[in-house]
Short mmCIF file of C-alpha atoms in Angstrom, two decimals:
data_model
loop_
_atom_site.label_atom_id
_atom_site.label_comp_id
_atom_site.label_asym_id
_atom_site.label_seq_id
_atom_site.Cartn_x
_atom_site.Cartn_y
_atom_site.Cartn_z
CA MET A 1 141.16 98.38 120.13
CA LYS A 2 138.89 95.32 120.07
CA SER A 3 136.67 96.87 122.76
CA SER A 4 136.39 100.11 120.79
CA LEU A 5 135.51 98.23 117.60
CA LEU A 6 132.92 96.14 119.45
CA ASN A 7 131.32 99.27 120.92
CA THR A 8 131.16 100.82 117.45
CA ILE A 9 129.50 97.72 116.01
CA ILE A 10 126.99 97.62 118.87
CA LYS A 11 126.17 101.31 118.42
CA LEU A 12 125.71 100.97 114.66
CA SER A 13 123.54 97.88 115.12
CA PHE A 14 121.38 99.73 117.62
CA LEU A 15 121.08 102.77 115.35
CA THR A 16 120.11 100.62 112.38
CA LEU A 17 117.46 98.77 114.39
CA LEU A 18 116.21 101.99 115.94
CA THR A 19 115.91 103.80 112.63
CA LEU A 20 114.12 100.89 110.96
CA THR A 21 111.70 100.55 113.87
CA LEU A 22 110.98 104.27 114.01
CA CYS A 23 110.37 104.30 110.28
CA ALA A 24 107.90 101.48 110.70
CA CYS A 25 106.17 103.12 113.65
CA SER A 26 106.37 106.73 112.54
CA ILE A 27 106.91 107.27 108.85
CA PHE A 28 104.63 104.48 107.74
CA ASN A 29 101.93 104.78 110.39
CA VAL A 30 99.40 105.66 107.71
CA ASN A 31 96.48 106.57 109.95
CA SER A 32 98.65 108.86 112.06
CA THR A 33 100.17 110.45 108.98
CA LYS A 34 96.76 111.03 107.43
CA GLN A 35 95.50 112.75 110.58
CA GLU A 36 98.60 114.89 110.86
CA THR A 37 98.53 115.84 107.19
CA GLN A 38 95.05 117.21 107.71
CA THR A 39 96.29 119.51 110.47
CA THR A 40 99.66 120.59 109.06
CA GLN A 41 98.89 121.55 105.50
CA ALA A 42 99.67 125.05 104.28
CA PRO A 43 96.89 127.56 105.04
CA GLN A 44 95.87 127.92 101.40
CA LYS A 45 93.70 124.94 100.46
CA GLN A 46 94.43 123.76 96.94
CA GLU A 47 92.16 121.68 94.77
CA TYR A 48 93.97 119.19 92.59
CA SER A 49 92.70 117.44 89.49
CA GLN A 50 90.96 114.11 90.02
CA GLU A 51 93.57 112.37 87.88
CA ALA A 52 96.36 113.68 90.12
CA LYS A 53 94.49 112.67 93.29
CA ASP A 54 93.83 109.19 91.91
CA SER A 55 97.50 108.67 91.03
CA PHE A 56 98.55 109.93 94.45
CA ALA A 57 96.13 107.51 96.13
CA LEU A 58 97.59 104.60 94.15
CA ALA A 59 101.11 105.57 95.22
CA TYR A 60 100.08 106.13 98.83
CA ALA A 61 98.43 102.70 98.94
CA LEU A 62 101.85 101.12 98.46
CA TRP A 63 102.57 102.08 102.09
CA GLU A 64 99.27 100.88 103.55
CA THR A 65 100.01 97.17 103.96
CA GLU A 66 103.77 97.26 104.57
CA ASP A 67 106.12 98.74 107.15
CA ASN A 68 107.89 100.28 104.19
CA CYS A 69 107.08 100.97 100.58
CA SER A 70 106.33 97.67 98.84
CA ASP A 71 107.41 99.04 95.45
CA PRO A 72 109.41 102.29 95.63
CA GLU A 73 109.99 102.45 91.89
CA GLN A 74 106.27 102.12 91.16
CA ALA A 75 105.53 104.75 93.80
CA ILE A 76 108.03 107.10 92.17
CA ALA A 77 106.50 106.54 88.73
CA LEU A 78 103.01 107.32 90.04
CA LEU A 79 104.20 110.38 91.95
CA ASN A 80 106.09 111.62 88.87
CA LYS A 81 102.73 111.65 87.12
CA VAL A 82 101.11 113.53 90.01
CA ILE A 83 103.82 116.18 89.96
CA GLN A 84 103.63 116.50 86.19
CA LEU A 85 99.89 117.15 86.50
CA GLU A 86 100.12 119.30 89.64
CA PRO A 87 103.59 120.83 90.21
CA ASN A 88 102.51 122.28 93.58
CA TYR A 89 101.31 119.01 95.13
CA ALA A 90 103.36 119.13 98.36
CA GLU A 91 102.48 115.64 99.59
CA ALA A 92 103.58 114.13 96.28
CA TYR A 93 107.07 115.57 96.76
CA LEU A 94 107.19 114.30 100.35
CA TRP A 95 106.20 110.75 99.50
CA ARG A 96 108.39 110.64 96.40
CA GLY A 97 111.24 111.71 98.65
CA LEU A 98 110.45 108.88 101.04
CA ALA A 99 110.31 106.41 98.15
CA LEU A 100 113.68 107.67 96.92
CA SER A 101 115.10 107.24 100.42
CA GLU A 102 113.99 103.59 100.29
CA LEU A 103 116.38 103.29 97.33
CA THR A 104 119.10 105.12 99.32
CA LYS A 105 118.99 108.02 96.84
CA TRP A 106 119.55 110.48 99.66
CA GLU A 107 120.36 113.59 97.60
CA GLU A 108 117.27 113.22 95.41
CA ALA A 109 115.17 112.45 98.48
CA PHE A 110 116.49 115.58 100.20
CA ASP A 111 115.68 117.72 97.15
CA ASP A 112 112.13 116.40 96.96
CA ILE A 113 111.40 116.94 100.63
CA THR A 114 112.90 120.43 100.35
CA LYS A 115 110.33 121.13 97.62
CA ALA A 116 107.62 119.81 99.93
CA ILE A 117 108.82 122.19 102.65
CA ARG A 118 108.73 125.17 100.28
CA LEU A 119 105.10 124.36 99.50
CA ASP A 120 104.16 123.32 103.04
CA PRO A 121 106.67 124.18 105.81
CA SER A 122 105.11 121.74 108.26
CA ALA A 123 106.68 120.07 111.28
CA MET A 124 106.21 116.69 109.64
CA ASN A 125 108.07 117.67 106.47
CA TYR A 126 110.99 119.10 108.44
CA ALA A 127 111.14 115.91 110.53
CA TYR A 128 111.40 113.73 107.45
CA ARG A 129 114.05 115.91 105.83
CA GLY A 130 115.99 115.70 109.08
CA LEU A 131 115.81 111.92 108.91
CA VAL A 132 117.07 111.89 105.32
CA SER A 133 119.92 114.24 106.27
CA MET A 134 120.87 111.95 109.14
CA HIS A 135 120.95 108.94 106.82
CA SER A 136 123.21 110.80 104.38
CA GLY A 137 125.64 111.78 107.14
CA ASN A 138 124.66 115.47 107.33
CA THR A 139 124.27 115.61 111.10
CA ILE A 140 124.31 119.43 111.24
CA GLY A 141 121.49 119.69 108.71
CA ALA A 142 119.58 116.93 110.47
CA GLN A 143 119.88 118.73 113.81
CA ARG A 144 118.69 121.99 112.29
CA ASP A 145 115.65 120.42 110.63
CA LEU A 146 114.63 118.37 113.65
CA ASP A 147 114.94 121.42 115.92
CA GLU A 148 112.78 123.39 113.48
CA SER A 149 110.19 120.61 113.38
CA ILE A 150 109.89 120.71 117.16
CA ARG A 151 109.78 124.52 117.17
CA ILE A 152 106.83 124.43 114.76
CA ASN A 153 105.06 121.67 116.68
CA PRO A 154 106.33 120.81 120.18
CA HIS A 155 104.23 117.62 120.06
CA GLN A 156 105.91 116.24 116.91
CA HIS A 157 106.78 112.74 118.16
CA ARG A 158 108.62 111.80 114.95
CA ALA A 159 111.06 114.67 115.36
CA TYR A 160 111.79 113.74 118.98
CA ASN A 161 112.46 110.12 118.04
CA PHE A 162 114.59 111.05 115.04
CA ARG A 163 116.54 113.62 117.07
CA GLY A 164 116.98 111.04 119.81
CA THR A 165 118.49 108.69 117.24
CA LEU A 166 120.76 111.49 116.03
CA ASN A 167 121.88 112.15 119.60
CA VAL A 168 122.76 108.47 120.03
CA LEU A 169 124.81 108.73 116.84
CA LEU A 170 126.56 111.79 118.30
CA GLU A 171 127.06 109.94 121.62
CA LYS A 172 124.83 112.42 123.47
CA VAL A 173 123.02 109.69 125.38
CA GLU A 174 121.41 111.91 128.03
CA ALA A 175 119.95 114.22 125.38
CA ALA A 176 118.81 111.17 123.39
CA CYS A 177 116.92 109.77 126.38
CA GLU A 178 115.25 113.15 126.95
CA ASP A 179 114.06 113.15 123.34
CA PHE A 180 112.83 109.55 123.48
CA ASN A 181 110.92 110.36 126.67
CA LYS A 182 109.32 113.39 125.02
CA ALA A 183 108.31 111.27 122.03
CA CYS A 184 106.76 108.77 124.41
CA LEU A 185 104.85 111.51 126.22
CA ASN A 186 103.47 112.48 122.81
CA GLY A 187 102.26 108.98 122.04
CA ASP A 188 105.19 107.14 120.44
CA CYS A 189 107.31 105.05 122.83
CA GLY A 190 109.09 103.01 120.14
CA GLY A 191 112.40 104.82 120.45
CA LEU A 192 112.37 104.82 124.25
CA ASN A 193 111.60 101.11 124.44
CA LEU A 194 114.45 100.24 122.08
CA ALA A 195 116.84 102.56 123.92
CA LYS A 196 115.93 100.89 127.21
CA GLU A 197 116.47 97.43 125.72
CA ALA A 198 119.89 98.56 124.49
CA GLY A 199 120.76 99.88 127.95
CA HIS A 200 120.97 103.52 126.86
CA CYS A 201 118.04 104.85 128.92
CA LEU A 202 116.59 103.89 132.29
#
């Protein structure tokens, strides 16, 4: 019994550390996200009002100097304004969802990222919704979204790392290591390095 409890604690500690590290390396890698956003937006290019773009930039800046959002509530307030001005601003829904997830408001975060997906069904958006689903305990939904992210873009390193974390949670260690290796091949070795340190992968 003690051994089983210890193993559970170790696994949860690893998952917590892994998720936090992957969020720092993947979700909040601003330069990478900016580049990917430019290549994964919906085909129709929309022009937004300058006021909406300015408010979005102020919210986005809250992620530029931190590994997470320095002020989620302020980010949400700014993004509320963006969405009020431009209801079809997909990135505003995504980042508001991420800010809500910082406050562990998983259901609201899921709803926002779902709206982002309806406006822009990109690999990145599916990856983030998968992460939120995993945090909220919806492993089936997380698996579905992460698989879809990879189907859309087989080089989506975030999705591989997040799915690897999900596989660790589901005790599918071999599948997890395969995903972490694929993420590493696509430029993000954070998950693989942590998994190796924890003794999960060779």
